[in-house]
GROMACS .gro file of C-alpha atoms in nm:
model
  137
    1UNK     CA    1   5.592  25.561  12.434
    2UNK     CA    2   5.810  25.317  12.628
    3UNK     CA    3   5.899  25.576  12.890
    4UNK     CA    4   5.532  25.649  12.960
    5UNK     CA    5   5.470  25.277  13.012
    6UNK     CA    6   5.761  25.260  13.257
    7UNK     CA    7   5.628  25.564  13.446
    8UNK     CA    8   5.280  25.412  13.470
    9UNK     CA    9   5.426  25.082  13.590
   10UNK     CA   10   5.636  25.255  13.858
   11UNK     CA   11   5.338  25.453  13.988
   12UNK     CA   12   5.108  25.149  13.984
   13UNK     CA   13   5.357  24.931  14.172
   14UNK     CA   14   5.432  25.210  14.419
   15UNK     CA   15   5.064  25.245  14.500
   16UNK     CA   16   4.956  24.880  14.505
   17UNK     CA   17   5.241  24.686  14.667
   18UNK     CA   18   5.207  24.845  15.016
   19UNK     CA   19   4.828  24.799  15.013
   20UNK     CA   20   4.846  24.434  14.908
   21UNK     CA   21   5.122  24.365  15.160
   22UNK     CA   22   4.922  24.534  15.437
   23UNK     CA   23   4.611  24.331  15.356
   24UNK     CA   24   4.808  24.006  15.344
   25UNK     CA   25   4.987  24.070  15.676
   26UNK     CA   26   4.671  24.188  15.852
   27UNK     CA   27   4.471  23.880  15.755
   28UNK     CA   28   4.763  23.650  15.841
   29UNK     CA   29   4.794  23.810  16.185
   30UNK     CA   30   4.419  23.780  16.244
   31UNK     CA   31   4.427  23.415  16.138
   32UNK     CA   32   4.712  23.340  16.380
   33UNK     CA   33   4.517  23.504  16.663
   34UNK     CA   34   4.208  23.298  16.582
   35UNK     CA   35   4.411  22.976  16.581
   36UNK     CA   36   4.556  23.059  16.923
   37UNK     CA   37   4.212  23.139  17.064
   38UNK     CA   38   4.060  22.822  16.918
   39UNK     CA   39   4.341  22.614  17.070
   40UNK     CA   40   4.284  22.778  17.408
   41UNK     CA   41   3.910  22.719  17.377
   42UNK     CA   42   3.958  22.352  17.293
   43UNK     CA   43   4.169  22.308  17.606
   44UNK     CA   44   3.906  22.485  17.820
   45UNK     CA   45   4.157  22.755  17.913
   46UNK     CA   46   3.950  23.037  17.765
   47UNK     CA   47   3.793  23.275  18.015
   48UNK     CA   48   3.448  23.422  17.964
   49UNK     CA   49   3.590  23.766  17.881
   50UNK     CA   50   3.827  23.616  17.624
   51UNK     CA   51   3.538  23.424  17.469
   52UNK     CA   52   3.328  23.741  17.445
   53UNK     CA   53   3.619  23.925  17.284
   54UNK     CA   54   3.676  23.637  17.042
   55UNK     CA   55   3.313  23.635  16.931
   56UNK     CA   56   3.308  24.014  16.897
   57UNK     CA   57   3.631  24.028  16.694
   58UNK     CA   58   3.564  23.724  16.475
   59UNK     CA   59   3.324  23.911  16.247
   60UNK     CA   60   3.546  24.214  16.192
   61UNK     CA   61   3.796  24.267  15.914
   62UNK     CA   62   4.153  24.323  16.030
   63UNK     CA   63   4.237  24.693  16.063
   64UNK     CA   64   4.576  24.698  15.890
   65UNK     CA   65   4.805  24.998  15.922
   66UNK     CA   66   4.606  25.310  16.014
   67UNK     CA   67   4.631  25.589  15.757
   68UNK     CA   68   4.820  25.379  15.502
   69UNK     CA   69   4.582  25.450  15.214
   70UNK     CA   70   4.589  25.823  15.276
   71UNK     CA   71   4.968  25.822  15.294
   72UNK     CA   72   4.997  25.619  14.974
   73UNK     CA   73   4.768  25.860  14.790
   74UNK     CA   74   4.974  26.159  14.904
   75UNK     CA   75   5.305  25.995  14.822
   76UNK     CA   76   5.178  25.877  14.483
   77UNK     CA   77   5.085  26.233  14.388
   78UNK     CA   78   5.432  26.346  14.497
   79UNK     CA   79   5.580  26.065  14.286
   80UNK     CA   80   5.374  26.168  13.982
   81UNK     CA   81   5.487  26.530  14.021
   82UNK     CA   82   5.847  26.414  14.057
   83UNK     CA   83   5.822  26.195  13.748
   84UNK     CA   84   5.673  26.485  13.550
   85UNK     CA   85   5.955  26.719  13.651
   86UNK     CA   86   6.216  26.447  13.590
   87UNK     CA   87   6.076  26.378  13.245
   88UNK     CA   88   6.076  26.747  13.155
   89UNK     CA   89   6.436  26.787  13.270
   90UNK     CA   90   6.549  26.471  13.093
   91UNK     CA   91   6.381  26.546  12.761
   92UNK     CA   92   6.429  26.924  12.766
   93UNK     CA   93   6.651  26.907  12.459
   94UNK     CA   94   6.355  26.853  12.228
   95UNK     CA   95   6.224  27.178  12.084
   96UNK     CA   96   5.897  27.295  12.238
   97UNK     CA   97   5.678  27.551  12.077
   98UNK     CA   98   5.478  27.803  12.277
   99UNK     CA   99   5.163  27.586  12.293
  100UNK     CA  100   5.352  27.287  12.435
  101UNK     CA  101   5.526  27.495  12.700
  102UNK     CA  102   5.189  27.640  12.805
  103UNK     CA  103   5.040  27.289  12.833
  104UNK     CA  104   5.339  27.171  13.038
  105UNK     CA  105   5.305  27.475  13.262
  106UNK     CA  106   4.933  27.408  13.315
  107UNK     CA  107   4.986  27.039  13.393
  108UNK     CA  108   5.263  27.110  13.643
  109UNK     CA  109   5.055  27.384  13.808
  110UNK     CA  110   4.761  27.147  13.835
  111UNK     CA  111   4.978  26.872  13.987
  112UNK     CA  112   5.133  27.116  14.235
  113UNK     CA  113   4.786  27.236  14.338
  114UNK     CA  114   4.670  26.878  14.378
  115UNK     CA  115   4.976  26.807  14.591
  116UNK     CA  116   4.893  27.103  14.816
  117UNK     CA  117   4.530  26.990  14.854
  118UNK     CA  118   4.626  26.633  14.937
  119UNK     CA  119   4.891  26.748  15.183
  120UNK     CA  120   4.633  26.964  15.361
  121UNK     CA  121   4.384  26.677  15.365
  122UNK     CA  122   4.648  26.434  15.494
  123UNK     CA  123   4.770  26.647  15.782
  124UNK     CA  124   4.420  26.776  15.860
  125UNK     CA  125   4.293  26.418  15.882
  126UNK     CA  126   4.581  26.319  16.108
  127UNK     CA  127   4.504  26.609  16.341
  128UNK     CA  128   4.142  26.496  16.366
  129UNK     CA  129   4.250  26.136  16.434
  130UNK     CA  130   4.480  26.248  16.715
  131UNK     CA  131   4.207  26.469  16.861
  132UNK     CA  132   3.954  26.183  16.861
  133UNK     CA  133   4.187  25.941  17.043
  134UNK     CA  134   4.079  25.907  17.407
  135UNK     CA  135   4.330  26.030  17.656
  136UNK     CA  136   4.448  25.764  17.902
  137UNK     CA  137   4.532  25.885  18.250
   0.00000   0.00000   0.00000
């Protein structure tokens, strides 16, 4: 039971730490930008265009790293599949009856199929993002 708890902890930390760090850094960066703009505004060095941009951007949430959540989901599924294979290789010495081996086979097949679906979604989404970006000439 202890190994399962360790596996769950590894997966949870792997998935949450980058998201929390991204949120923290994005809001800190946005706060620094607001402080700079407020200082410029208090010194009357803010142009009309900068003021318009400041007002427009002040209500928005910071964007963070584009595609981070999708990448974390894909990598977490890869990590889960890797942990499952690692666990099976590490604890292979225990005798498995035919029912257990069939269950293991089904779970690994399901995880591999999920990995293929997420990989297709990830790269398909990236292709759409690149296609939607306006070309600068």
